[in-house]
Short mmCIF file of C-alpha atoms in Angstrom, two decimals:
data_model
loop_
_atom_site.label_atom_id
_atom_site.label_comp_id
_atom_site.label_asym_id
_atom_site.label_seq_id
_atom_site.Cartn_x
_atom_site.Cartn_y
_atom_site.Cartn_z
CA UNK A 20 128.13 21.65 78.92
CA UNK A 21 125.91 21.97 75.98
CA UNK A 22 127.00 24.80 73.75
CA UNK A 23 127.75 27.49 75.53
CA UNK A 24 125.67 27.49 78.40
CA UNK A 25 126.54 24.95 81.13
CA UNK A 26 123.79 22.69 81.47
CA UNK A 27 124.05 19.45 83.56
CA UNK A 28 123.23 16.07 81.72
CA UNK A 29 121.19 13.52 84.01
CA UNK A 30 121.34 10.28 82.05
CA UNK A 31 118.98 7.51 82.77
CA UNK A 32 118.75 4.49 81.42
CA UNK A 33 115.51 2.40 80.10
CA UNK A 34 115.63 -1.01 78.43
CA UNK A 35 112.34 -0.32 76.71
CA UNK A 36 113.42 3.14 75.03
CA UNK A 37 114.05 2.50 71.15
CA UNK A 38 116.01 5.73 70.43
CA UNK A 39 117.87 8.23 72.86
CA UNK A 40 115.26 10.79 74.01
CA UNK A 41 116.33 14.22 75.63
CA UNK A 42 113.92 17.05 77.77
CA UNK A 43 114.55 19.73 80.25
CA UNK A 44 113.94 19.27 83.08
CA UNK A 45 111.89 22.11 85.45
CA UNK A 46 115.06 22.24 87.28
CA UNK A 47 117.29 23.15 84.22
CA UNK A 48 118.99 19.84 83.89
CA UNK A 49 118.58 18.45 81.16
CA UNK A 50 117.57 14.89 80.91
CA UNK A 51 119.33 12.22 78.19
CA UNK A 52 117.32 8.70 78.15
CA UNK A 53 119.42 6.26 77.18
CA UNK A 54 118.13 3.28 75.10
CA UNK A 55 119.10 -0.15 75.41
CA UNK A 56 122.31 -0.85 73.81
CA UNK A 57 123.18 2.56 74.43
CA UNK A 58 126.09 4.82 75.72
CA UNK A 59 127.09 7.45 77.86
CA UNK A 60 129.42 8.90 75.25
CA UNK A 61 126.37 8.34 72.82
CA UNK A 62 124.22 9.92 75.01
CA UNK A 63 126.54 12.76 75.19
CA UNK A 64 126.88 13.44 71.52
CA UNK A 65 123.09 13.08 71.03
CA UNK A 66 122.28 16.08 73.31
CA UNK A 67 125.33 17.97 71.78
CA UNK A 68 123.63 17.71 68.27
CA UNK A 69 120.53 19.51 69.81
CA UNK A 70 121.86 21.88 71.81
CA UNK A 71 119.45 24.44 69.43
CA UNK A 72 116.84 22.91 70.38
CA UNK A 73 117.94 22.49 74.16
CA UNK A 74 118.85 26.05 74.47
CA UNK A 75 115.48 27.19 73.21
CA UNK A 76 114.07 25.31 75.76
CA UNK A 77 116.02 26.98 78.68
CA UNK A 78 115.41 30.38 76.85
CA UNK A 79 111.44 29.34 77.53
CA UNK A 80 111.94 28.09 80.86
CA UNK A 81 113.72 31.19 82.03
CA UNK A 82 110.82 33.21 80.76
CA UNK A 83 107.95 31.01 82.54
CA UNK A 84 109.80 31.72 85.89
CA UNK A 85 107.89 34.42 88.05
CA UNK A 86 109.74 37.47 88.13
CA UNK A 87 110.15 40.09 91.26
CA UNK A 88 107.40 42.78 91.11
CA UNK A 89 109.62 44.86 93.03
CA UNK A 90 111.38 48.28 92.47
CA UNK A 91 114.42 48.47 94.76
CA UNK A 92 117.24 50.40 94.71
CA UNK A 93 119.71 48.76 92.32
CA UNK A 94 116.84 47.68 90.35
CA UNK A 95 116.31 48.30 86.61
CA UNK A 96 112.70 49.90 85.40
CA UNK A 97 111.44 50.40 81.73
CA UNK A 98 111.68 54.04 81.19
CA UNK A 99 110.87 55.97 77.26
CA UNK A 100 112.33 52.39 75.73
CA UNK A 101 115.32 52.10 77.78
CA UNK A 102 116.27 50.01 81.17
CA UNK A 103 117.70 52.22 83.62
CA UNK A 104 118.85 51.77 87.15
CA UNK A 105 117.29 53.03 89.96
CA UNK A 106 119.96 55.46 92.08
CA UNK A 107 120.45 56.97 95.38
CA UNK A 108 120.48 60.48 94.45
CA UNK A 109 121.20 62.66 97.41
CA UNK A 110 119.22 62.06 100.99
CA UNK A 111 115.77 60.90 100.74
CA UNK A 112 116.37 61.56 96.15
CA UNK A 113 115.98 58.27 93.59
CA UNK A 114 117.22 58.77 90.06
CA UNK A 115 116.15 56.42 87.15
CA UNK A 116 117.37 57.98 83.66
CA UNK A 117 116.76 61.78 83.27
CA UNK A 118 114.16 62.10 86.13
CA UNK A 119 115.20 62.83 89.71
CA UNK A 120 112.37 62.02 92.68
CA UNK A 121 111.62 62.81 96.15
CA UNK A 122 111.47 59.50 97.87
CA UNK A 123 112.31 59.59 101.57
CA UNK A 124 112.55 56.37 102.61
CA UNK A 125 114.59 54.91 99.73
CA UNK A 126 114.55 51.35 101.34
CA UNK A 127 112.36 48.84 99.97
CA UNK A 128 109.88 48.57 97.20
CA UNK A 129 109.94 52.03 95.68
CA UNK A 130 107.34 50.86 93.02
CA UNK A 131 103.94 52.72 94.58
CA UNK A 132 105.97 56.13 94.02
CA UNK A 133 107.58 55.69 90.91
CA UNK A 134 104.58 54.42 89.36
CA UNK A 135 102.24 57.17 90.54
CA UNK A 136 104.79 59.54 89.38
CA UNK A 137 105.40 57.40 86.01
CA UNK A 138 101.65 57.91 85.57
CA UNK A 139 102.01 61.50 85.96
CA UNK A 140 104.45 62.00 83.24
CA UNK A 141 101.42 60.18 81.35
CA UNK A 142 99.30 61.92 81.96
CA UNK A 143 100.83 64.98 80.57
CA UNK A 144 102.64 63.96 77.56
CA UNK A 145 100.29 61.16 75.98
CA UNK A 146 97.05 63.40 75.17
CA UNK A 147 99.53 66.01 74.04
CA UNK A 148 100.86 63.99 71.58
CA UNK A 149 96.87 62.65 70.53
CA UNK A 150 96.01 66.05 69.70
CA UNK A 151 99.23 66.88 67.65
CA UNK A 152 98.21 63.81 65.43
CA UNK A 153 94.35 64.12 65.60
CA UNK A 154 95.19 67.89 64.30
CA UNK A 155 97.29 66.97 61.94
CA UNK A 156 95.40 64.36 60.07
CA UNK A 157 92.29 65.80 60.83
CA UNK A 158 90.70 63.54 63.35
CA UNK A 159 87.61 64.32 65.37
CA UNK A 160 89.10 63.33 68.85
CA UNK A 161 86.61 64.35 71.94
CA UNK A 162 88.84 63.44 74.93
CA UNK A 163 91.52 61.59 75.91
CA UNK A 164 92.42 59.96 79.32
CA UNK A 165 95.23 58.10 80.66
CA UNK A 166 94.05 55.14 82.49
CA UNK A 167 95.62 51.57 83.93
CA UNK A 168 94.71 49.47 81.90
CA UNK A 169 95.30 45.76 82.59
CA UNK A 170 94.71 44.13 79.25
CA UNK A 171 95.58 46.63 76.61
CA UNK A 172 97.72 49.35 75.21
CA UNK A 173 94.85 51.77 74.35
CA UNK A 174 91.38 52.16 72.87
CA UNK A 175 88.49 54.49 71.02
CA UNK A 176 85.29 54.72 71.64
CA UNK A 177 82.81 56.00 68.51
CA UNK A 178 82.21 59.06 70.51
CA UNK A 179 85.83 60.41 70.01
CA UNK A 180 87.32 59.29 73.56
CA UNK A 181 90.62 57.82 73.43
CA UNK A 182 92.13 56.13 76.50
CA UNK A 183 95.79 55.17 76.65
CA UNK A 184 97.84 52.75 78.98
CA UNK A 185 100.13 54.80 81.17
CA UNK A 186 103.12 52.26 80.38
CA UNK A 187 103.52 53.67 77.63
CA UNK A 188 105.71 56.28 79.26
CA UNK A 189 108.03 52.78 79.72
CA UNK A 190 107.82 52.52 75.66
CA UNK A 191 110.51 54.14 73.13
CA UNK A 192 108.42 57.52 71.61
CA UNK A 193 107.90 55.31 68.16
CA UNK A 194 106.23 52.43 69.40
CA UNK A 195 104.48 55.11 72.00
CA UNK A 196 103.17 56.78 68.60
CA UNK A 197 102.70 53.81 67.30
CA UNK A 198 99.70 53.09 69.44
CA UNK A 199 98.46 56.45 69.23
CA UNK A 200 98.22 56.02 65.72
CA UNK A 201 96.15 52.93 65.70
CA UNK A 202 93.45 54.37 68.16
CA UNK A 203 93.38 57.13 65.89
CA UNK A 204 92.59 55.12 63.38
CA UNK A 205 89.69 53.50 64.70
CA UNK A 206 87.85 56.84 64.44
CA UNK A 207 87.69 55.89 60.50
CA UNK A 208 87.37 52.47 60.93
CA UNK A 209 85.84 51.09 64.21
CA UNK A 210 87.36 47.59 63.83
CA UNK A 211 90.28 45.44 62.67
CA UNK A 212 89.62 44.49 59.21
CA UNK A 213 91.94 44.55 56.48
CA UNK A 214 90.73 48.02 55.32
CA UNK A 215 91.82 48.95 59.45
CA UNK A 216 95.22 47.94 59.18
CA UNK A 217 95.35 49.39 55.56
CA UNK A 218 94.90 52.57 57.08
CA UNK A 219 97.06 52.19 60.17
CA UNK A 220 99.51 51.28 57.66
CA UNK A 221 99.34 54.79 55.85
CA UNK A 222 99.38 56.80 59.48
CA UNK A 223 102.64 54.47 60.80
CA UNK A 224 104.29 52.40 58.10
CA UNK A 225 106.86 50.41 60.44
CA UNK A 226 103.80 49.42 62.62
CA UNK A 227 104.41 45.92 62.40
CA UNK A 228 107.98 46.68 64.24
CA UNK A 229 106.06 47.89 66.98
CA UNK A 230 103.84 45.40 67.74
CA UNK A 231 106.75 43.20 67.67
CA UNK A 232 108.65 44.89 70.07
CA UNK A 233 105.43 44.86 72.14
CA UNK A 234 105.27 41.53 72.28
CA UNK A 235 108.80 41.05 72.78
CA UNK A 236 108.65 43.31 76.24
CA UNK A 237 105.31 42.85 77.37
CA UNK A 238 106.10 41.02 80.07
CA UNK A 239 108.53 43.60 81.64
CA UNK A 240 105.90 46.43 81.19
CA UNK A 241 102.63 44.72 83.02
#
C-alpha cells in the first residue's frame, strides 16, 4: 500500500543502479529498483516518500485507458452539467435526469437514440439562446446551426453564421453560454488576439472557469 490506494510494490534488484529508482508500471504495479547495497525495507520507505508523485501517475494511467463508448442501461451520460443514470422507465421507456424516452428495446447500446434525441434538444435550445445574446448586445448574427462537430465547441463565420457543438446540451447552462459568448465575439473580432479575449472577457467574466472545466471533461463529452 502506498497512501491510500493499494498499489503492489515489485522490487527488483540491479547491482549497477546508484540510487533506488521507482515507475509504474502499465499494469499498475508499481516498480521499486533496488540499488546495490540496498533494502527491501529501504525500498519500501523510498516509494512511501513519493507516493504524490506515484499517485499522480496512476491518476494519468487511469485516464490513458480506453473507455466504453457505450450507453447501457445502468450507465451514466453527461446531461446540462450533471452525470445521470440511465433508467428503465416503464416498458419499452429510458429515463436519464428530467427527460423520459421511447426506447423499445432497452437492451444494449442505447447511444444512437439518446444521442439523436440529445441533438434534438440542441437543436432547439442553443440558437434560442444565440439570439437572446446577439439581441441583447447587439450582434449582427445571420444563422445559426447545430452541427457534430468533431474538433470543436463552436465557431463564426464573417458572414454572421454561428455553428455550435450539440454536446453542449451535456454542458452546465454557464459554460453552455460560455461558448456562445465567445462565437459571439468573433463577430467584432475575427481572431484570438489579446484585444479577442479582452472582449470575451467583458461578455463572460468567469470565462476562464469554463474553459477549465472544458478541459477537465472533454474526454467524457467526445
Amino acid at each position: 500500500m502506498v497512501g491510500s490506494r493499494e498499489v503492489p510494490l515489485l522490487m527488483v534488484r540491479h547491482s549497477r543502479a546508484r540510487r533506488y529508482l521507482l515507475r509504474l508500471c502499465p499494469d499498475g504495479t508499481a516498480r521499486v529498483t533496488i540499488p546495490r547495497g540496498g533494502t527491501p525495507t529501504e525500498a519500501r520507505a523510498f516509494a512511501e516518500r513519493n507516493r504524490t508523485w506515484l499517485e499522480n501517475q496512476f491518476v494519468r494511467l487511469q485516464s490513458r485507458l480506453p473507455r466504453s463508448t457505450q450507453w447501457p442501461v445502468g450507465g451514466k451520460i453527461w446531461f446540462r452539467g450533471e452525470q445521470v443514470e440511465l433508467e428503465i422507465a416503464g416498458m419499452g421507456h429510458i429515463r436519464f435526469g428530467s427527460e423520459v424516452l421511447v426506447v423499445g428495446d432497452s437492451t444494449g447500446d442505447l447511444r444512437p437514440i439518446l444521442e439523436k434525441h440529445l441533438r434534438g434538444l440542441a437543436a432547439g435550445e442553443l440558437p434560442v439562446r444565440v439570439m437572446e445574446y446577439a439581441a441583447r448586445y447587439q450582434l449582427p448574427v445571420k444563422r445559426v446551426t447545430v452541427r457534430n462537430q468533431k474538433s470543436r465547441w463552436g465557431s463564426c463565420s464573417r458572414r454572421g453564421t454561428i455553428s455550435l457543438n450539440w454536446r453542449l446540451i451535456q454542458t452546465p447552462e454557464w459554460v453552455r453560454d460560455y461558448i456562445i459568448l465567445h462565437e459571439l465575439a468573433h463577430l467584432r473580432e475575427m481572431n484570438h488576439s489579446a484585444r479577442f479575449w479582452r472582449e470575451v472577457e467583458s461578455l463572460c467574466p468567469d470565462y476562464r472557469l469554463a474553459e477549465q472545466w472544458l478541459k477537465q471533461h472533454r474526454e467524457f463529452l467526445h
